[in-house]
mmCIF file of C-alpha atoms in Angstrom:
data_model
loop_
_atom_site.group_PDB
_atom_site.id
_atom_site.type_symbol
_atom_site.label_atom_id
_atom_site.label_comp_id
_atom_site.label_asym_id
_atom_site.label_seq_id
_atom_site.Cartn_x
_atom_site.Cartn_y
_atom_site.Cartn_z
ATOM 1 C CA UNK S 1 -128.778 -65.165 81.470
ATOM 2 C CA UNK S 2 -129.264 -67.724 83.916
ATOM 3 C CA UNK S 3 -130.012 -71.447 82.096
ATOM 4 C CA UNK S 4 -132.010 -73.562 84.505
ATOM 5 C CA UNK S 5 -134.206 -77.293 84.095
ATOM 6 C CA UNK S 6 -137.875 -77.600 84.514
ATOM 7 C CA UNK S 7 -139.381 -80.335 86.624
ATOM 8 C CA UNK S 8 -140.021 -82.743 82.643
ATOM 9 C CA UNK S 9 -136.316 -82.190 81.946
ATOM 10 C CA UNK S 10 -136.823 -78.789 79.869
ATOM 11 C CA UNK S 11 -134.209 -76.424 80.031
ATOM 12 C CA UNK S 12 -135.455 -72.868 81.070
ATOM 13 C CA UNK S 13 -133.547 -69.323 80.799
ATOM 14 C CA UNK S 14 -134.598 -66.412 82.830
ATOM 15 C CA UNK S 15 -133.175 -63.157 83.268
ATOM 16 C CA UNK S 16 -131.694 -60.982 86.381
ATOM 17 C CA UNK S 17 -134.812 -58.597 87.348
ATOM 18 C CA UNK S 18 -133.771 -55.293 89.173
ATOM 19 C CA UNK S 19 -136.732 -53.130 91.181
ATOM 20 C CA UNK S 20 -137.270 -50.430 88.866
ATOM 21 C CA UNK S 21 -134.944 -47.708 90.874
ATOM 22 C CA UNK S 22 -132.227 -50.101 90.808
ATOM 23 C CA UNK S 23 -132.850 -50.711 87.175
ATOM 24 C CA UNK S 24 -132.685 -47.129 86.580
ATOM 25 C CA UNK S 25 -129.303 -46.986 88.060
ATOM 26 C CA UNK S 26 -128.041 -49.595 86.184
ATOM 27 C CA UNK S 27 -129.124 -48.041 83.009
ATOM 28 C CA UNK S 28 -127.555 -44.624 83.975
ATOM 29 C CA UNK S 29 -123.796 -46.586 84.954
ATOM 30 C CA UNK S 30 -124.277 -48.465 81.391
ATOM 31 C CA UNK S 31 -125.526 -44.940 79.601
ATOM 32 C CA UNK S 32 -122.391 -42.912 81.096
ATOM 33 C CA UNK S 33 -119.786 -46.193 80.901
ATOM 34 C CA UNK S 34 -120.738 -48.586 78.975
ATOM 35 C CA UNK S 35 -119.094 -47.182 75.507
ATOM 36 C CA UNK S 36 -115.585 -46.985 77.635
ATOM 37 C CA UNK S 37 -115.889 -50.359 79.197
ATOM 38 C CA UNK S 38 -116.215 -52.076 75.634
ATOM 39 C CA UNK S 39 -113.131 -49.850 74.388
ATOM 40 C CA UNK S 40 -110.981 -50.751 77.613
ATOM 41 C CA UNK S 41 -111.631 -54.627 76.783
ATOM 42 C CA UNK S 42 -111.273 -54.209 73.165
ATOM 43 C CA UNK S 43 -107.564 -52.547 73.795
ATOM 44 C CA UNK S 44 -106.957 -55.210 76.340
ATOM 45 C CA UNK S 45 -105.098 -57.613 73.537
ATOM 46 C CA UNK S 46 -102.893 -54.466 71.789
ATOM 47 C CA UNK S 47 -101.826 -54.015 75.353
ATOM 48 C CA UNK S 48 -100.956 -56.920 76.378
ATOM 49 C CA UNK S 49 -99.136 -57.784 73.204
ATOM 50 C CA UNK S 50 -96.808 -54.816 74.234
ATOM 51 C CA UNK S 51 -96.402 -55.745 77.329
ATOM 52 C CA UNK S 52 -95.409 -59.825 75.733
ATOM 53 C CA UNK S 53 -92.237 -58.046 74.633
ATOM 54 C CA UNK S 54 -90.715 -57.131 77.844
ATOM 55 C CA UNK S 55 -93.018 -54.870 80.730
ATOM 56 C CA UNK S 56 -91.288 -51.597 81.835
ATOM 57 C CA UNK S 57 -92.219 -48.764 83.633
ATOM 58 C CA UNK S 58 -94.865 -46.140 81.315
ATOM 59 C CA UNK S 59 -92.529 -43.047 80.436
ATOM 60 C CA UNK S 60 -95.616 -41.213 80.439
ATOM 61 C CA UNK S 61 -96.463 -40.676 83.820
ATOM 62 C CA UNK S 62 -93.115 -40.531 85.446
ATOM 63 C CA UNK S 63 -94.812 -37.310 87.076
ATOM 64 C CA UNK S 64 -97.220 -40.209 88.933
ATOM 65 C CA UNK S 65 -94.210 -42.859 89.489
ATOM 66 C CA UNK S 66 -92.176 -39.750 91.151
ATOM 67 C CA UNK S 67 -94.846 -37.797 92.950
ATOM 68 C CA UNK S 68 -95.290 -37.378 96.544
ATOM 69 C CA UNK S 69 -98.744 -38.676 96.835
ATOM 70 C CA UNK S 70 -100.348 -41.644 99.310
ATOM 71 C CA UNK S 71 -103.920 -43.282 99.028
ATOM 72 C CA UNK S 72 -106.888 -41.985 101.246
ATOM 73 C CA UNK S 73 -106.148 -43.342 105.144
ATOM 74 C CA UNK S 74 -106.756 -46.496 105.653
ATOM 75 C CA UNK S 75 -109.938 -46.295 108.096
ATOM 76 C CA UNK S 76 -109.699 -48.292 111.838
ATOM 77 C CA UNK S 77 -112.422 -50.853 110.969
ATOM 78 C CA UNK S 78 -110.462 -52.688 108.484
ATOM 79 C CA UNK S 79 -111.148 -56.030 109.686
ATOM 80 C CA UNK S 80 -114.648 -55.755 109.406
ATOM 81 C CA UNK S 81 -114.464 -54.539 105.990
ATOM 82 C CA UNK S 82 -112.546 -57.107 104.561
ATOM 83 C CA UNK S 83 -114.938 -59.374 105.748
ATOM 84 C CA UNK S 84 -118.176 -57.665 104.095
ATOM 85 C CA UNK S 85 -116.102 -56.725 100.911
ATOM 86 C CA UNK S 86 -117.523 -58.377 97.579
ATOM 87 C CA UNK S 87 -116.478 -59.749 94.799
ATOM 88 C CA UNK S 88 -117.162 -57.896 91.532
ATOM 89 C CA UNK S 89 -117.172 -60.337 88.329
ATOM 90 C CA UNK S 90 -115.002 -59.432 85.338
ATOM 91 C CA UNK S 91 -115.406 -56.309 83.214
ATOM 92 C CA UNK S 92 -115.332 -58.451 79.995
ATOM 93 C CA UNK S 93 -118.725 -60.239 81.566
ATOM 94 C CA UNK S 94 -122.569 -59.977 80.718
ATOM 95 C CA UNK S 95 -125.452 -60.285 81.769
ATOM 96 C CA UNK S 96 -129.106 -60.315 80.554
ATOM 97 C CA UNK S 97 -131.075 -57.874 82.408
ATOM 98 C CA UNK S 98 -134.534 -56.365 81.775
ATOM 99 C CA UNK S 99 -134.507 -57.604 77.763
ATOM 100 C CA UNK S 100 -130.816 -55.992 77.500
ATOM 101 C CA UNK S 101 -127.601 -57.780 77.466
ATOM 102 C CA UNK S 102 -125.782 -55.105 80.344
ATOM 103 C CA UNK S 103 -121.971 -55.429 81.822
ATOM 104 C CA UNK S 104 -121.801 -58.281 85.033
ATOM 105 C CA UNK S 105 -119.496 -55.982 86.877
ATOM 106 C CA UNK S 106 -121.725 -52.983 86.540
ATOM 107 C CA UNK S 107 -124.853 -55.116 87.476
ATOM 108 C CA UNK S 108 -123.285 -56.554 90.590
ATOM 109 C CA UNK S 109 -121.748 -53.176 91.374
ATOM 110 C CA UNK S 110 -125.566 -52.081 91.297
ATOM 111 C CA UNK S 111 -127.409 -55.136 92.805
ATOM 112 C CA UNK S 112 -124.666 -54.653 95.921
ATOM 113 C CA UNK S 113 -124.065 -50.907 96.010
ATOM 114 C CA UNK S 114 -127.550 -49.821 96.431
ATOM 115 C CA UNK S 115 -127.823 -52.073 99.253
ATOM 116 C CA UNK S 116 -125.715 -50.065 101.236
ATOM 117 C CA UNK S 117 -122.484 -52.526 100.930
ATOM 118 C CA UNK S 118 -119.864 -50.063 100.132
ATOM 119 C CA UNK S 119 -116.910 -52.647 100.050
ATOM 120 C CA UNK S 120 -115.325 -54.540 97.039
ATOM 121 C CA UNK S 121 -112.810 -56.377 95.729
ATOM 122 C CA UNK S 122 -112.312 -55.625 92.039
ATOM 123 C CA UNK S 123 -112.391 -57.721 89.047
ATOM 124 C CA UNK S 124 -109.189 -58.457 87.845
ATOM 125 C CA UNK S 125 -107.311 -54.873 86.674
ATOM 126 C CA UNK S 126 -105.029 -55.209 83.420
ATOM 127 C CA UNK S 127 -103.828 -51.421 83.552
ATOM 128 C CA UNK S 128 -104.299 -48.251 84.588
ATOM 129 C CA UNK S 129 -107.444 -46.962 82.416
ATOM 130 C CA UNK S 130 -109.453 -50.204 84.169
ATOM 131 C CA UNK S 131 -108.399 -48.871 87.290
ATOM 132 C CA UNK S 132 -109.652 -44.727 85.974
ATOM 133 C CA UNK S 133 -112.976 -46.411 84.512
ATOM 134 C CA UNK S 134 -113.640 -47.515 88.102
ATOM 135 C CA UNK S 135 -113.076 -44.370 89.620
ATOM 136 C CA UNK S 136 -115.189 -42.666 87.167
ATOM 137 C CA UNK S 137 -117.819 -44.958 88.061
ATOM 138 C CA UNK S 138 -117.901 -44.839 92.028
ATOM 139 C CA UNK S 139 -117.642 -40.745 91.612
ATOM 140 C CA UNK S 140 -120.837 -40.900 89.671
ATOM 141 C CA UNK S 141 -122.574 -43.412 91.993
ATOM 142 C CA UNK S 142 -121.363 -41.503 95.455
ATOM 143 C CA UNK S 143 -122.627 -38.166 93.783
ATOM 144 C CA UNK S 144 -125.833 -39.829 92.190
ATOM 145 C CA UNK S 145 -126.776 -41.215 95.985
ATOM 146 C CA UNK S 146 -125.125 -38.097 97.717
ATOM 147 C CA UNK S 147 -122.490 -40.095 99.099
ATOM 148 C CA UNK S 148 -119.383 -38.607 100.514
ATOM 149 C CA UNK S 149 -116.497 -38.769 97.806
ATOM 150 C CA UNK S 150 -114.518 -42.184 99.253
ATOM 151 C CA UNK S 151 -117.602 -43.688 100.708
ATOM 152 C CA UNK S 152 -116.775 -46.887 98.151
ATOM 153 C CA UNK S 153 -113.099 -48.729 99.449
ATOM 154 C CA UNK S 154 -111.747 -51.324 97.439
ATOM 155 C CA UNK S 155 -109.702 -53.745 96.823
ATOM 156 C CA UNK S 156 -108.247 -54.098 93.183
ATOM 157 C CA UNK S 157 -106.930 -57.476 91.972
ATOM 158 C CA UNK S 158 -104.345 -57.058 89.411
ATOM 159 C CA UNK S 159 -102.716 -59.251 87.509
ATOM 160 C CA UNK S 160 -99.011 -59.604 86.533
ATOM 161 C CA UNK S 161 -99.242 -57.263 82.944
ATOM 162 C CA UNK S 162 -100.506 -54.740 85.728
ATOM 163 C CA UNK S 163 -97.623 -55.240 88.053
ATOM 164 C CA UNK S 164 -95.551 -52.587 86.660
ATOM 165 C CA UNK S 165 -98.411 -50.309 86.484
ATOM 166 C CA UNK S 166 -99.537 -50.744 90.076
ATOM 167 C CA UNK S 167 -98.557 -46.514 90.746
ATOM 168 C CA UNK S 168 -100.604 -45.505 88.121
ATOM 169 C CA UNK S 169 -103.724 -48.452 89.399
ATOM 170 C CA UNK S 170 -103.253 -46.851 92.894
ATOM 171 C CA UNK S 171 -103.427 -43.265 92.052
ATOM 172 C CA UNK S 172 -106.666 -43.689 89.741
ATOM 173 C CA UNK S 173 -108.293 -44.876 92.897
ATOM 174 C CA UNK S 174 -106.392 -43.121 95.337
ATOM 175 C CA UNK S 175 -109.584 -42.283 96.796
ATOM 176 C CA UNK S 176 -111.222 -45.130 96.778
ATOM 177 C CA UNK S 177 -108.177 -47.754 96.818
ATOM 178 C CA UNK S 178 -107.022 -49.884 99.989
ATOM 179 C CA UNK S 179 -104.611 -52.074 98.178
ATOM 180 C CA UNK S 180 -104.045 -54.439 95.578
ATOM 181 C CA UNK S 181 -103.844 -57.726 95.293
ATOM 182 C CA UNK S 182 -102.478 -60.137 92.941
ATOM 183 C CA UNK S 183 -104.494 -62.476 90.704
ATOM 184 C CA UNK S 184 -102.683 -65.817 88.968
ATOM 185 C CA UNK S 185 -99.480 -64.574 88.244
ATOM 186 C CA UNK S 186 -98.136 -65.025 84.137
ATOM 187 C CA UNK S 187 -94.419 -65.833 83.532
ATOM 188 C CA UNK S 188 -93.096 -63.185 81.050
ATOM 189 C CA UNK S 189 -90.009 -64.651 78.598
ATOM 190 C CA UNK S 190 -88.334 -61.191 79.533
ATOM 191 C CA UNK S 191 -88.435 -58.975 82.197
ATOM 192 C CA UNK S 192 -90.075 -59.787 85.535
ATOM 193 C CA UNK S 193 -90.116 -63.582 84.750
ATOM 194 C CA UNK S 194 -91.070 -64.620 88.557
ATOM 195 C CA UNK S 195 -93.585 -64.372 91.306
ATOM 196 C CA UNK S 196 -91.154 -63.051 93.795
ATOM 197 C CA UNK S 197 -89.798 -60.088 91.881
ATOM 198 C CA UNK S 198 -93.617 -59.268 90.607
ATOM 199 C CA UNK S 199 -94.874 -59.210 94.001
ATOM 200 C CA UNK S 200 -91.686 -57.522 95.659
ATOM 201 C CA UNK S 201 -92.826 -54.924 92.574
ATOM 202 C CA UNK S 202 -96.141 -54.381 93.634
ATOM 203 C CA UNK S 203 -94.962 -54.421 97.700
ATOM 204 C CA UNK S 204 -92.579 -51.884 97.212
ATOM 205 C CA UNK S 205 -94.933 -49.448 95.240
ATOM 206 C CA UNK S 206 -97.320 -50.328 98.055
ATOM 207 C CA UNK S 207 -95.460 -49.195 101.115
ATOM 208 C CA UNK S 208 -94.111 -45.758 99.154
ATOM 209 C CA UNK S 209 -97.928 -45.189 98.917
ATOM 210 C CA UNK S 210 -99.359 -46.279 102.062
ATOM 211 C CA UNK S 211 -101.793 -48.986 100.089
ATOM 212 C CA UNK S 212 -102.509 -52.494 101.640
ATOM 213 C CA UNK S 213 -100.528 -55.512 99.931
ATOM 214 C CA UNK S 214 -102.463 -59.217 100.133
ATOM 215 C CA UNK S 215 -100.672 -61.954 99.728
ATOM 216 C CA UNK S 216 -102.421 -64.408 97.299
ATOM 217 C CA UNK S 217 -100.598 -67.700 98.562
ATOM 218 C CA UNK S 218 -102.854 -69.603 96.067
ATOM 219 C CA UNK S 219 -101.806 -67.600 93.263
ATOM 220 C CA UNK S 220 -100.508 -70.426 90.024
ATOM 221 C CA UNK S 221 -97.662 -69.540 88.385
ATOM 222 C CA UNK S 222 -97.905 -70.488 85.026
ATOM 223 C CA UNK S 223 -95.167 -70.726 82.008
ATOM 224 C CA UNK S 224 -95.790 -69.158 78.581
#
């Protein structure tokens, strides 16, 4: 909900209003993943605490980390999409919309999607089942418009619990997936404990799969 101030000094809310088909498809992303997104965020903390005690590679999907697989091709005009590519808030964001509190991520997928903009950066990824729940939804929205599957290219922004789960990110989106990129970067006490060996991580994984790397030369190392 947007807060606002009337011209006497009042303070005013007001909602986001979607056109009714827009609405609809809002309603329809929320109906078929809005259940998952809340589960994803609510196993965001067990996660991470796991990951406090040292990251390592997932044993379970060695048959990802191992396989010979690549994302989709990267297509010619990449210049120009990077340039009309937007920014997706987080997944752990709301919004009021139509009398219903609804996910900011899904709304602005929505709001931007149906106008034909097919390119995004994604909210910030903490593991692979963020990166699936994506996939999930741009499947749905390419079949719901009769899009061709791939139509949507991203961007995801990970951060650094992701780093060692950057196959698995890329292969969830494999279809849909230019790159990655990483977000403010978290000192670990064990483990990868620096930018450089996080991002030559995440480079390395990159190149084996033929997935874009950016360089986030703003990125703030912090200590923990």
């Amino acid at each position: 909900m947007k807060i606002g101030w009337g011209q006497s000094g009042e303070k005013l809310e007001y909602e986001h209003i979607l056109l009714p088909d827009a609405l609809a498809f809002l309603n329809r992303i929320d109906y078929h993943f809005g259940e998952k997104r809340i589960e994803l965020l609510k196993r965001r903390h067990t996660i991470n605490e796991q990951i406090n005690h040292g990251p390592s590679f997932l044993n379970e999907t060695k048959r990802i980390q191992e396989g010979d697989w690549t994302v989709s091709r990267i297509p010619k005009d990449i210049k120009e999409m990077a340039v009309q590519k937007k920014l997706l808030r987080g997944l752990h964001l709301e919004e009021h919309v139509d009398g219903h509190l609804r996910s900011a991520s899904f709304y602005d997928f929505t709001n931007h999607f149906l106008r034909h903009n097919h390119y995004f950066y994604l909210p910030t990824i903490e593991n692979a089942l963020e990166a699936r729940l994506w996939n999930d939804v741009f499947v749905y929205a390419q079949n719901d418009q009769r899009l061709p599957l791939g139509t949507i290219k991203v961007i995801a922004v990970i951060n650094s619990n992701a780093a060692m789960e950057t196959d698995e990110i890329l292969y969830e989106l494999k279809e849909h997936c230019l790159g990655v990129q990483l977000s403010k970067i978290s000192r670990f006490e064990g483990g990868l404990t620096s930018f450089m060996n996080i991002h030559s991580v995440v480079r390395e994984t990159c190149e084996k799969r033929r997935a874009l790397v950016l360089d986030n030369r703003t990125a703030e190392i912090t200590h923990t």
